[in-house]
Tab-separated table of C-alpha atoms in Angstrom:
chain	number	residue	atom	x	y	z
A	1	MET	CA	-125.974	-2.999	-16.765
A	2	PHE	CA	-128.588	-6.095	-17.181
A	3	VAL	CA	-128.280	-9.117	-15.134
A	4	THR	CA	-128.011	-12.362	-17.320
A	5	GLN	CA	-131.366	-14.249	-17.790
A	6	GLN	CA	-131.639	-17.186	-15.478
A	7	PRO	CA	-131.126	-20.707	-17.212
A	8	GLU	CA	-134.933	-21.657	-16.898
A	9	PHE	CA	-136.263	-18.609	-18.485
A	10	PHE	CA	-136.419	-19.438	-22.206
A	11	GLY	CA	-136.862	-16.976	-25.131
A	12	ARG	CA	-138.399	-13.516	-25.093
A	13	VAL	CA	-135.155	-11.931	-26.817
A	14	GLN	CA	-137.032	-9.618	-28.762
A	15	VAL	CA	-139.629	-8.536	-26.117
A	16	LEU	CA	-136.679	-8.057	-23.561
A	17	ARG	CA	-134.511	-6.239	-26.215
A	18	ALA	CA	-137.339	-3.902	-27.070
A	19	LEU	CA	-138.093	-3.212	-23.296
A	20	ARG	CA	-134.283	-2.640	-22.722
A	21	GLU	CA	-133.808	-0.201	-25.601
A	22	HIS	CA	-136.807	1.937	-24.455
A	23	LEU	CA	-135.249	2.151	-20.863
A	24	GLU	CA	-131.801	3.138	-22.525
A	25	VAL	CA	-133.771	5.857	-24.371
A	26	VAL	CA	-135.068	7.171	-20.762
A	27	ARG	CA	-131.633	6.637	-19.380
A	28	SER	CA	-129.845	8.561	-22.091
A	29	THR	CA	-132.388	11.572	-22.553
A	30	GLY	CA	-133.873	11.999	-19.084
A	31	ARG	CA	-137.266	11.923	-20.488
A	32	GLY	CA	-140.306	9.738	-19.964
A	33	ARG	CA	-141.428	6.701	-22.216
A	34	MET	CA	-144.843	4.817	-21.799
A	35	VAL	CA	-145.089	1.364	-23.410
A	36	ALA	CA	-148.339	-0.788	-23.855
A	37	VAL	CA	-147.472	-4.349	-23.509
A	38	ARG	CA	-150.300	-6.651	-24.670
A	39	GLY	CA	-151.034	-10.535	-25.314
A	40	ARG	CA	-153.330	-13.009	-24.447
A	41	ARG	CA	-153.644	-14.546	-20.956
A	42	GLN	CA	-151.408	-17.261	-19.682
A	43	VAL	CA	-148.744	-15.984	-22.583
A	44	GLY	CA	-146.215	-14.992	-19.954
A	45	LYS	CA	-146.778	-11.218	-19.996
A	46	SER	CA	-146.038	-10.360	-16.478
A	47	THR	CA	-143.167	-13.056	-16.232
A	48	VAL	CA	-141.159	-11.603	-19.055
A	49	VAL	CA	-141.731	-8.002	-17.723
A	50	GLU	CA	-140.965	-8.951	-13.979
A	51	ARG	CA	-137.821	-10.594	-15.688
A	52	PHE	CA	-136.959	-7.289	-17.478
A	53	VAL	CA	-137.368	-5.007	-14.154
A	54	GLN	CA	-135.295	-7.265	-12.020
A	55	SER	CA	-132.786	-7.778	-14.476
A	56	ALA	CA	-132.501	-3.931	-15.152
A	57	GLN	CA	-130.921	-2.858	-11.818
A	58	GLN	CA	-133.029	0.154	-11.870
A	59	PRO	CA	-135.479	1.164	-8.960
A	60	TYR	CA	-139.160	-0.108	-10.161
A	61	VAL	CA	-142.669	-0.442	-9.023
A	62	PHE	CA	-144.863	-3.414	-10.283
A	63	VAL	CA	-148.597	-2.816	-9.425
A	64	THR	CA	-150.754	-5.646	-9.959
A	65	GLY	CA	-154.624	-4.828	-10.864
A	66	VAL	CA	-157.294	-6.966	-8.904
A	67	TYR	CA	-160.436	-8.053	-10.910
A	68	GLN	CA	-163.567	-6.144	-10.024
A	69	ALA	CA	-162.055	-4.543	-6.876
A	70	GLY	CA	-162.767	-1.062	-6.203
A	71	VAL	CA	-160.877	1.927	-6.738
A	72	GLY	CA	-159.529	2.420	-3.064
A	73	LYS	CA	-158.284	-1.300	-2.788
A	74	GLN	CA	-156.295	-0.763	-6.180
A	75	LEU	CA	-154.855	2.306	-4.860
A	76	ARG	CA	-153.904	0.826	-1.429
A	77	ASP	CA	-152.203	-2.204	-3.261
A	78	ALA	CA	-150.391	0.087	-5.619
A	79	THR	CA	-149.111	2.215	-2.845
A	80	MET	CA	-147.649	-1.068	-1.132
A	81	ALA	CA	-146.129	-1.895	-4.108
A	82	ILE	CA	-143.815	0.928	-3.980
A	83	THR	CA	-141.594	-0.938	-0.950
A	84	GLU	CA	-142.484	-4.476	-2.347
A	85	SER	CA	-140.017	-4.691	-5.185
A	86	THR	CA	-136.181	-6.028	-5.179
A	87	HIS	CA	-135.219	-2.397	-6.231
A	88	PRO	CA	-137.453	-0.146	-4.536
A	89	LEU	CA	-137.996	3.519	-5.612
A	90	PRO	CA	-136.239	6.029	-3.689
A	91	ASP	CA	-137.777	7.373	-0.631
A	92	ALA	CA	-140.041	4.536	-0.584
A	93	ALA	CA	-140.664	4.842	3.032
A	94	LEU	CA	-141.427	8.329	2.712
A	95	LEU	CA	-143.776	7.905	-0.289
A	96	THR	CA	-146.031	5.098	1.419
A	97	GLN	CA	-146.621	6.680	4.817
A	98	THR	CA	-150.454	6.954	3.894
A	99	PRO	CA	-151.863	5.208	0.986
A	100	ALA	CA	-152.871	7.305	-2.108
A	101	THR	CA	-156.303	8.460	-2.442
A	102	THR	CA	-156.203	9.222	-6.274
A	103	TRP	CA	-154.260	8.023	-9.112
A	104	GLN	CA	-153.309	11.638	-9.707
A	105	GLU	CA	-151.805	11.476	-6.174
A	106	TRP	CA	-149.936	8.198	-6.982
A	107	LEU	CA	-148.614	9.396	-10.007
A	108	ALA	CA	-147.238	12.553	-8.455
A	109	ARG	CA	-145.308	10.126	-5.834
A	110	LEU	CA	-143.871	8.176	-8.915
A	111	ALA	CA	-142.875	11.568	-10.324
A	112	LEU	CA	-141.152	12.659	-7.045
A	113	ALA	CA	-139.143	9.081	-7.084
A	114	ALA	CA	-138.133	10.027	-10.707
A	115	VAL	CA	-136.550	13.231	-9.817
A	116	ARG	CA	-133.767	11.126	-8.054
A	117	GLY	CA	-133.053	9.438	-11.008
A	118	PRO	CA	-134.544	6.870	-13.788
A	119	VAL	CA	-137.338	4.775	-12.575
A	120	VAL	CA	-139.526	1.969	-14.025
A	121	ALA	CA	-143.211	1.868	-13.229
A	122	VAL	CA	-145.439	-1.277	-14.289
A	123	LEU	CA	-149.011	-1.283	-14.127
A	124	ASP	CA	-150.115	-4.904	-15.014
A	125	GLU	CA	-153.460	-5.690	-15.563
A	126	PHE	CA	-154.425	-2.212	-16.521
A	127	PRO	CA	-157.653	-2.835	-18.062
A	128	TRP	CA	-158.980	-4.211	-14.513
A	129	LEU	CA	-157.375	-0.842	-12.961
A	130	ALA	CA	-159.195	1.318	-15.618
A	131	ALA	CA	-162.331	-0.632	-14.913
A	132	ALA	CA	-162.361	0.457	-11.334
A	133	GLU	CA	-161.462	4.301	-12.304
A	134	VAL	CA	-162.951	5.275	-15.529
A	135	SER	CA	-161.158	8.296	-15.661
A	136	LEU	CA	-157.543	6.636	-15.350
A	137	GLU	CA	-156.871	6.996	-18.647
A	138	GLY	CA	-157.456	10.514	-18.963
A	139	GLU	CA	-155.724	11.141	-15.472
A	140	LEU	CA	-152.574	9.534	-16.856
A	141	GLN	CA	-152.692	11.565	-19.896
A	142	ALA	CA	-152.880	14.773	-17.813
A	143	GLN	CA	-150.011	13.860	-15.719
A	144	TRP	CA	-147.931	12.295	-18.256
A	145	ASP	CA	-148.082	15.373	-20.170
A	146	ARG	CA	-147.730	17.910	-17.489
A	147	VAL	CA	-144.948	16.281	-15.575
A	148	LEU	CA	-144.090	12.564	-16.206
A	149	GLU	CA	-142.958	13.062	-19.913
A	150	LYS	CA	-140.392	15.570	-18.569
A	151	LEU	CA	-138.848	13.107	-16.040
A	152	PRO	CA	-136.719	9.716	-16.487
A	153	VAL	CA	-139.709	7.273	-16.058
A	154	LEU	CA	-140.183	4.116	-18.264
A	155	LEU	CA	-143.981	3.651	-17.461
A	156	ILE	CA	-145.021	-0.010	-19.010
A	157	LEU	CA	-148.803	-0.729	-19.074
A	158	VAL	CA	-149.876	-4.444	-19.257
A	159	GLY	CA	-152.750	-5.931	-20.408
A	160	SER	CA	-154.597	-9.299	-21.620
A	161	ASP	CA	-157.862	-7.364	-23.041
A	162	VAL	CA	-156.137	-7.324	-26.681
A	163	ALA	CA	-158.937	-4.838	-28.018
A	164	MET	CA	-158.614	-2.425	-25.083
A	165	MET	CA	-155.080	-2.325	-24.978
A	166	ASP	CA	-155.212	-1.559	-28.888
A	167	ARG	CA	-157.469	1.302	-27.970
A	168	LEU	CA	-154.973	2.863	-25.929
A	169	ALA	CA	-152.840	3.809	-28.846
A	170	SER	CA	-155.808	4.609	-30.801
A	171	TYR	CA	-156.716	7.965	-32.259
A	172	GLY	CA	-159.602	9.762	-30.037
A	173	HIS	CA	-158.526	7.878	-27.009
A	174	PRO	CA	-156.321	9.911	-24.301
A	175	LEU	CA	-153.147	8.146	-24.492
A	176	PHE	CA	-152.964	8.563	-28.497
A	177	GLY	CA	-149.446	9.541	-29.479
A	178	ARG	CA	-147.925	8.760	-26.186
A	179	VAL	CA	-147.818	5.132	-25.661
A	180	SER	CA	-145.677	2.412	-27.922
A	181	PRO	CA	-147.249	-0.917	-28.615
A	182	LEU	CA	-145.320	-4.226	-27.781
A	183	VAL	CA	-146.776	-7.538	-28.358
A	184	VAL	CA	-145.877	-10.307	-26.251
A	185	PRO	CA	-146.537	-13.457	-28.111
A	186	ALA	CA	-146.528	-17.431	-27.098
A	187	LEU	CA	-143.189	-19.133	-27.121
A	188	ASN	CA	-142.129	-19.661	-30.985
A	189	PRO	CA	-140.851	-22.786	-32.081
A	190	ALA	CA	-137.393	-21.800	-31.864
A	191	GLU	CA	-137.881	-20.962	-28.379
A	192	LEU	CA	-139.711	-24.346	-27.802
A	193	ALA	CA	-136.545	-25.959	-29.072
A	194	ALA	CA	-134.290	-24.248	-26.554
A	195	ALA	CA	-136.980	-25.189	-23.646
A	196	LEU	CA	-136.774	-28.896	-25.088
A	197	PRO	CA	-133.244	-29.363	-26.064
A	198	ASP	CA	-133.403	-33.159	-26.476
A	199	ARG	CA	-136.071	-33.272	-29.036
A	200	SER	CA	-135.669	-33.612	-32.566
A	201	PRO	CA	-137.433	-30.843	-34.914
A	202	LEU	CA	-140.264	-32.902	-35.612
A	203	GLU	CA	-140.730	-33.345	-31.779
A	204	VAL	CA	-140.355	-29.539	-31.129
A	205	PHE	CA	-143.038	-28.913	-34.012
A	206	ASP	CA	-145.825	-31.536	-32.375
A	207	ALA	CA	-144.882	-29.967	-28.872
A	208	TYR	CA	-145.783	-26.637	-30.625
A	209	LEU	CA	-149.004	-27.960	-31.939
A	210	VAL	CA	-150.072	-29.414	-28.616
A	211	THR	CA	-148.812	-26.512	-26.538
A	212	GLY	CA	-149.187	-23.506	-28.831
A	213	GLY	CA	-146.158	-22.079	-27.173
A	214	TYR	CA	-148.028	-21.380	-23.700
A	215	PRO	CA	-145.013	-20.976	-21.213
A	216	ARG	CA	-146.937	-23.002	-18.328
A	217	LEU	CA	-147.408	-25.817	-21.031
A	218	VAL	CA	-144.086	-25.839	-22.062
A	219	ALA	CA	-142.364	-25.953	-18.736
A	220	ASP	CA	-144.888	-28.697	-17.920
A	221	LEU	CA	-143.741	-30.771	-20.909
A	222	ALA	CA	-140.396	-29.977	-20.255
A	223	ARG	CA	-140.372	-31.591	-16.722
A	224	TYR	CA	-140.877	-35.409	-18.514
A	225	GLN	CA	-138.981	-37.174	-21.178
A	226	PHE	CA	-142.759	-37.733	-23.036
A	227	SER	CA	-143.335	-37.148	-26.683
A	228	ALA	CA	-146.101	-34.537	-27.171
A	229	SER	CA	-148.592	-37.336	-27.646
A	230	ASP	CA	-147.468	-39.033	-24.557
A	231	TYR	CA	-148.007	-35.942	-22.617
A	232	VAL	CA	-151.433	-35.373	-24.101
A	233	ARG	CA	-152.530	-39.072	-22.859
A	234	ARG	CA	-151.069	-38.352	-19.652
A	235	CYS	CA	-153.203	-34.733	-19.464
A	236	LEU	CA	-156.250	-35.859	-20.629
A	237	GLY	CA	-156.660	-38.085	-17.336
A	238	ASP	CA	-156.592	-35.041	-15.292
A	239	LEU	CA	-159.158	-32.580	-15.454
A	240	TYR	CA	-156.598	-30.029	-13.488
A	241	SER	CA	-153.796	-30.742	-15.732
A	242	PRO	CA	-152.398	-27.594	-17.249
A	243	LEU	CA	-153.300	-28.787	-20.818
A	244	VAL	CA	-156.791	-28.998	-19.817
A	245	ALA	CA	-157.309	-25.962	-17.709
A	246	THR	CA	-154.990	-23.347	-19.131
A	247	ALA	CA	-157.442	-22.868	-22.360
A	248	ARG	CA	-160.468	-22.229	-19.981
A	249	LEU	CA	-158.342	-19.363	-18.137
A	250	SER	CA	-157.506	-17.580	-21.211
A	251	LEU	CA	-160.971	-18.042	-22.910
A	252	ASP	CA	-162.660	-16.815	-19.846
A	253	ALA	CA	-160.993	-13.462	-19.895
A	254	GLU	CA	-162.164	-13.322	-23.209
A	255	PHE	CA	-165.767	-14.194	-23.105
A	256	ALA	CA	-166.867	-13.083	-19.685
A	257	GLN	CA	-170.556	-13.646	-20.524
A	258	PRO	CA	-171.861	-16.599	-22.721
A	259	GLN	CA	-171.522	-14.969	-26.298
A	260	ALA	CA	-172.466	-16.124	-29.990
A	261	ALA	CA	-168.901	-15.618	-30.633
A	262	TYR	CA	-167.726	-18.382	-28.360
A	263	GLN	CA	-169.978	-21.081	-30.119
A	264	VAL	CA	-168.668	-20.061	-33.653
A	265	LEU	CA	-165.236	-20.362	-32.443
A	266	SER	CA	-166.054	-23.724	-30.621
A	267	ALA	CA	-167.548	-24.911	-34.125
A	268	ILE	CA	-164.373	-23.937	-36.033
A	269	GLY	CA	-162.111	-25.702	-33.351
A	270	ALA	CA	-164.168	-29.040	-33.274
A	271	SER	CA	-164.888	-29.002	-37.030
A	272	GLU	CA	-163.934	-32.368	-38.882
A	273	VAL	CA	-162.753	-30.212	-41.818
A	274	ALA	CA	-159.776	-28.587	-40.668
A	275	ASN	CA	-160.569	-24.634	-41.822
A	276	PRO	CA	-164.109	-24.763	-42.024
A	277	GLY	CA	-166.133	-22.337	-44.639
A	278	PHE	CA	-169.067	-20.118	-43.407
A	279	ASN	CA	-171.461	-22.648	-44.453
A	280	ASP	CA	-169.571	-25.554	-42.495
A	281	VAL	CA	-170.138	-23.335	-39.264
A	282	LEU	CA	-173.543	-22.426	-40.242
A	283	GLY	CA	-174.486	-26.185	-40.593
A	284	ALA	CA	-172.592	-26.933	-37.158
A	285	ILE	CA	-174.728	-24.562	-35.007
A	286	ALA	CA	-177.765	-23.310	-37.112
A	287	ASP	CA	-181.193	-23.632	-36.147
A	288	PRO	CA	-183.102	-24.963	-39.107
A	289	GLN	CA	-186.310	-22.631	-38.136
A	290	GLN	CA	-183.993	-19.790	-37.609
A	291	ARG	CA	-181.579	-19.651	-40.448
A	292	GLN	CA	-181.375	-15.968	-41.532
A	293	ARG	CA	-180.993	-15.204	-37.743
A	294	THR	CA	-178.287	-17.302	-37.351
A	295	GLU	CA	-176.450	-16.449	-40.573
A	296	THR	CA	-176.424	-12.659	-39.212
A	297	ALA	CA	-175.234	-13.871	-35.704
A	298	ILE	CA	-172.783	-15.940	-37.627
A	299	SER	CA	-171.473	-13.090	-39.488
A	300	ARG	CA	-171.359	-10.671	-36.562
A	301	SER	CA	-169.321	-13.284	-34.556
A	302	LEU	CA	-166.951	-13.852	-37.216
A	303	HIS	CA	-166.123	-10.164	-37.420
A	304	THR	CA	-165.740	-10.203	-33.804
A	305	LEU	CA	-163.452	-12.855	-33.647
A	306	THR	CA	-161.221	-11.842	-36.688
A	307	GLN	CA	-161.089	-8.147	-36.428
A	308	VAL	CA	-161.542	-7.575	-32.525
A	309	LYS	CA	-160.359	-10.449	-30.853
A	310	GLY	CA	-157.746	-11.810	-33.225
A	311	LEU	CA	-158.860	-15.307	-32.160
A	312	VAL	CA	-160.003	-16.791	-35.454
A	313	GLN	CA	-157.764	-16.335	-39.038
A	314	ARG	CA	-159.587	-15.747	-42.261
A	315	GLU	CA	-157.953	-17.318	-45.132
A	316	LEU	CA	-158.181	-16.942	-48.892
A	317	PRO	CA	-156.727	-18.985	-51.742
A	318	ALA	CA	-153.542	-17.536	-53.473
A	319	TRP	CA	-154.354	-14.568	-55.617
A	320	ALA	CA	-158.154	-14.344	-54.813
A	321	PRO	CA	-159.536	-10.727	-54.292
A	322	GLU	CA	-160.235	-9.759	-50.605
A	323	ASN	CA	-164.019	-9.616	-51.001
A	324	SER	CA	-164.053	-13.041	-52.169
A	325	LYS	CA	-166.408	-15.618	-50.931
A	326	GLN	CA	-163.972	-18.388	-50.752
A	327	ARG	CA	-162.912	-17.801	-47.412
A	328	ARG	CA	-162.357	-20.127	-44.974
A	329	TYR	CA	-161.578	-19.995	-41.045
A	330	ARG	CA	-159.179	-21.446	-38.630
A	331	ILE	CA	-158.460	-20.533	-35.241
A	332	THR	CA	-155.209	-18.594	-35.071
A	333	ASP	CA	-153.639	-19.851	-31.759
A	334	PRO	CA	-152.328	-23.620	-32.376
A	335	TYR	CA	-152.881	-24.544	-28.442
A	336	LEU	CA	-156.537	-23.452	-28.802
A	337	ARG	CA	-156.868	-25.511	-31.916
A	338	PHE	CA	-155.826	-28.479	-30.129
A	339	TRP	CA	-158.037	-27.761	-27.053
A	340	PHE	CA	-161.437	-27.164	-29.165
A	341	ARG	CA	-160.777	-30.267	-31.144
A	342	TYR	CA	-159.527	-32.712	-28.210
A	343	VAL	CA	-160.336	-31.021	-24.929
A	344	GLU	CA	-163.593	-28.897	-24.775
A	345	ARG	CA	-165.749	-31.868	-26.432
A	346	ASN	CA	-164.471	-34.332	-23.826
A	347	VAL	CA	-164.512	-32.121	-20.499
A	348	GLU	CA	-167.567	-33.599	-19.109
A	349	ARG	CA	-166.272	-37.109	-19.992
A	350	ILE	CA	-162.782	-36.229	-18.107
A	351	ALA	CA	-164.622	-35.203	-14.909
A	352	ARG	CA	-166.783	-38.328	-14.635
A	353	GLY	CA	-163.739	-40.572	-15.026
A	354	ARG	CA	-164.006	-41.595	-18.673
A	355	ALA	CA	-160.730	-40.224	-19.798
A	356	ASP	CA	-160.207	-42.958	-21.906
A	357	LEU	CA	-162.975	-41.951	-24.317
A	358	ALA	CA	-160.826	-38.605	-24.611
A	359	VAL	CA	-157.616	-40.500	-25.115
A	360	ALA	CA	-159.316	-42.980	-27.668
A	361	ALA	CA	-160.732	-39.809	-29.823
A	362	PHE	CA	-157.046	-38.486	-29.785
A	363	GLU	CA	-155.408	-41.552	-30.892
A	364	ARG	CA	-157.744	-41.923	-33.745
A	365	ASP	CA	-156.993	-38.806	-35.544
A	366	TRP	CA	-153.969	-37.261	-34.057
A	367	PRO	CA	-152.186	-38.458	-37.268
A	368	SER	CA	-154.152	-36.783	-39.546
A	369	TRP	CA	-155.004	-33.431	-37.368
A	370	ARG	CA	-151.480	-33.182	-36.895
A	371	GLY	CA	-150.805	-32.996	-40.919
A	372	MET	CA	-153.506	-30.585	-41.208
A	373	SER	CA	-152.690	-28.152	-38.225
A	374	ILE	CA	-148.965	-27.841	-39.296
A	375	GLU	CA	-150.013	-26.623	-42.589
A	376	PRO	CA	-150.143	-22.981	-41.276
A	377	VAL	CA	-147.015	-23.380	-39.387
A	378	VAL	CA	-145.121	-24.047	-42.478
A	379	ARG	CA	-146.646	-21.284	-44.647
A	380	GLU	CA	-145.504	-18.841	-41.696
A	381	ALA	CA	-142.159	-20.764	-41.593
A	382	LEU	CA	-141.641	-20.363	-45.383
A	383	THR	CA	-142.798	-16.622	-45.024
A	384	ARG	CA	-139.915	-16.211	-42.579
A	385	LEU	CA	-137.401	-17.848	-44.547
A	386	ALA	CA	-137.867	-15.800	-47.560
A	387	ILE	CA	-136.154	-13.044	-45.883
A	388	HIS	CA	-132.762	-15.026	-46.193
A	389	ASP	CA	-133.114	-18.324	-47.889
A	390	PRO	CA	-131.958	-17.649	-51.396
A	391	ARG	CA	-134.240	-20.758	-52.835
A	392	LEU	CA	-137.249	-18.291	-51.764
A	393	VAL	CA	-135.976	-14.963	-53.184
A	394	GLY	CA	-138.887	-12.769	-54.318
A	395	VAL	CA	-141.242	-14.627	-52.185
A	396	GLU	CA	-143.693	-11.944	-50.148
A	397	GLU	CA	-146.804	-13.880	-49.017
A	398	VAL	CA	-147.472	-17.671	-48.679
A	399	HIS	CA	-150.844	-19.134	-48.972
A	400	PRO	CA	-152.747	-22.250	-49.743
A	401	TRP	CA	-154.808	-22.468	-52.554
A	402	TRP	CA	-158.091	-24.222	-53.356
A	403	THR	CA	-160.546	-24.185	-56.609
A	404	ARG	CA	-164.350	-23.010	-55.999
A	405	ASP	CA	-165.741	-26.539	-55.550
A	406	ASN	CA	-162.617	-27.677	-53.036
A	407	ARG	CA	-162.089	-30.684	-55.320
A	408	VAL	CA	-158.579	-29.453	-56.030
A	409	GLU	CA	-156.239	-27.850	-53.158
A	410	VAL	CA	-152.649	-27.061	-52.937
A	411	ASP	CA	-150.936	-26.683	-49.376
A	412	VAL	CA	-148.338	-24.067	-50.416
A	413	VAL	CA	-148.246	-21.195	-52.937
A	414	ALA	CA	-145.410	-19.061	-52.309
A	415	GLN	CA	-146.162	-15.558	-54.103
A	416	SER	CA	-143.985	-12.531	-55.377
A	417	ARG	CA	-145.713	-9.486	-56.569
A	418	GLN	CA	-146.277	-11.065	-59.940
A	419	ALA	CA	-146.358	-14.814	-59.889
A	420	SER	CA	-146.392	-18.188	-58.147
A	421	VAL	CA	-142.711	-18.624	-57.387
A	422	LEU	CA	-143.130	-22.147	-55.576
A	423	ILE	CA	-145.846	-24.717	-55.091
A	424	GLY	CA	-145.444	-26.983	-52.462
A	425	SER	CA	-146.837	-30.326	-50.973
A	426	ILE	CA	-146.951	-30.923	-47.068
A	427	LYS	CA	-146.682	-34.470	-46.048
A	428	TRP	CA	-146.080	-34.382	-41.836
A	429	ARG	CA	-145.305	-37.979	-41.293
A	430	PRO	CA	-142.923	-39.479	-38.834
A	431	GLN	CA	-141.531	-41.839	-41.407
A	432	GLY	CA	-141.828	-41.286	-45.027
A	433	GLY	CA	-142.645	-37.877	-46.726
A	434	VAL	CA	-143.870	-36.970	-49.792
A	435	THR	CA	-143.707	-39.429	-52.562
A	436	SER	CA	-143.270	-39.151	-56.226
A	437	THR	CA	-146.943	-40.004	-56.690
A	438	ASP	CA	-147.720	-36.918	-54.546
A	439	MET	CA	-145.545	-34.881	-56.711
A	440	HIS	CA	-147.249	-35.959	-59.962
A	441	HIS	CA	-150.578	-34.866	-58.441
A	442	LEU	CA	-149.028	-31.808	-57.274
A	443	ARG	CA	-147.886	-30.670	-60.598
A	444	LEU	CA	-151.177	-31.745	-62.057
A	445	ALA	CA	-152.863	-29.302	-59.638
A	446	GLY	CA	-150.349	-26.610	-59.704
A	447	GLN	CA	-151.321	-26.244	-63.683
A	448	GLN	CA	-154.389	-24.693	-62.248
A	449	VAL	CA	-152.890	-22.479	-59.930
A	450	PRO	CA	-152.816	-18.821	-61.213
A	451	ARG	CA	-149.521	-17.266	-62.621
A	452	SER	CA	-147.723	-20.577	-62.021
A	453	ALA	CA	-145.929	-20.980	-65.299
A	454	THR	CA	-142.370	-20.919	-63.759
A	455	ALA	CA	-143.168	-22.013	-60.557
A	456	ARG	CA	-140.747	-24.375	-59.078
A	457	TYR	CA	-142.265	-27.556	-56.947
A	458	ALA	CA	-141.242	-28.525	-53.265
A	459	ALA	CA	-141.644	-31.112	-51.240
A	460	ILE	CA	-142.057	-30.427	-47.584
A	461	SER	CA	-141.901	-33.241	-44.901
A	462	PRO	CA	-140.062	-33.603	-41.384
A	463	ASN	CA	-137.193	-35.616	-43.244
A	464	GLY	CA	-136.999	-33.881	-46.409
A	465	ALA	CA	-136.952	-36.449	-48.787
A	466	SER	CA	-136.739	-35.271	-52.134
A	467	PRO	CA	-138.777	-37.366	-54.449
A	468	GLU	CA	-138.491	-37.601	-58.313
A	469	GLY	CA	-140.458	-34.529	-59.837
A	470	ALA	CA	-139.276	-32.032	-56.742
A	471	ASP	CA	-137.115	-29.152	-57.807
A	472	LEU	CA	-136.917	-28.350	-53.651
A	473	ALA	CA	-137.445	-29.979	-50.437
A	474	PHE	CA	-137.784	-28.500	-46.852
A	475	THR	CA	-136.970	-30.496	-43.856
A	476	ALA	CA	-138.330	-29.781	-40.346
A	477	GLN	CA	-134.896	-28.685	-39.304
A	478	ASP	CA	-135.049	-25.976	-42.386
A	479	LEU	CA	-138.339	-24.515	-41.154
A	480	LEU	CA	-137.127	-24.300	-37.472
A	481	ALA	CA	-134.482	-22.038	-38.691
A	482	ALA	CA	-137.108	-19.666	-39.572
A	483	TRP	CA	-137.274	-18.572	-36.154
A	484	GLN	CA	-133.830	-19.377	-35.035
A	485	THR	CA	-132.425	-16.722	-37.350
A	486	GLN	CA	-134.771	-14.073	-36.215
A	487	SER	CA	-134.208	-14.467	-32.539
């Protein structure tokens, strides 16, 4: 039996459900399971796993790796952790009489505890544990195959190094075929709505664009009856506020050493163009005397940011082939998009007491930036709604579209396998919405969109006004339901 979540713990329904299902299999079969939990730093991985083990009413040990600590300290801490949980392992006192001197020995003690019945073991910050002992993955594989898999053990490996955690389950690595991956994302808009119950759907989406669903930021915002914009104004005056500081904690973990990739990430986030292309990024950081070398460095950095770290999303216009050169780039994480736009460039100003300049920059273009930053969120919502909303029957993907010369752009093209099903305009204004003039321009642009002969046209705005020329209208509440129906 599981204990009910405490009232202040919001969301994470799918993550908790997945962990509970793994534990139920361990209980029912008496055989081990290994799960690799990954997610960016600060998204609440440790919190949700801690909540799971405390609510499961099962003996557990929760080990936390220490950055750059030697293997001796890691093992001493891992041994002490056996007695420190709210539901200690069986025979905990006996198992901790002396510190384990190797991971083989520590895992053997875990096996002894599991002989008495199901146990849960969490190795948090697993990449730091593995960095201290390069043979840890191999040792874990050997002990798993020899002993632990045959016992009722749920072993949970937790890490923020996305690339390293992905590799755990990759072919050619010791744990291939043994570990089940589980991703912990930031809180989604529906989870924000639960955390901010008195806010309108528009205010929830504003909060999502500012906080990105990072639990620490959401909790900080929830303490006040501020709008998202008032919250920003307040936080920009404090160099150590969560809104200012959290991104740095996350990025320092991704970029321990200064890298060209960080410079590219910063250029994308700070760009005056919502989703810059390659030449926009090049123009922001290129040294005219070393243009060819800079182009090569940017290409390599974009590969790292998109394919390895997943911090940047490459976008193509609807129906464009994968090798199209019309690609644009945007930071995947809404909070990091916000942070690079309004915080990073102003950190020195905030530090020397000129937060007023940072606030002025925010107030100057927040309405227009919000309108651009909401677009990928809307497209994701429509993709999710297509699963059950009859207005989107047949839709498989939702993309933007633009011409090669960038003179004509369309916010939303919802595609089936054969056709453009829906073409939409997004106007994210607190008052008003898509006008009949907007729809007229949309229909003219829609004639240029590939496979659009039978497409319907949609107006998308917070209040869902349906002007002349719109076949459909979507409100902020409609879009929020895309996550509520899947939680």
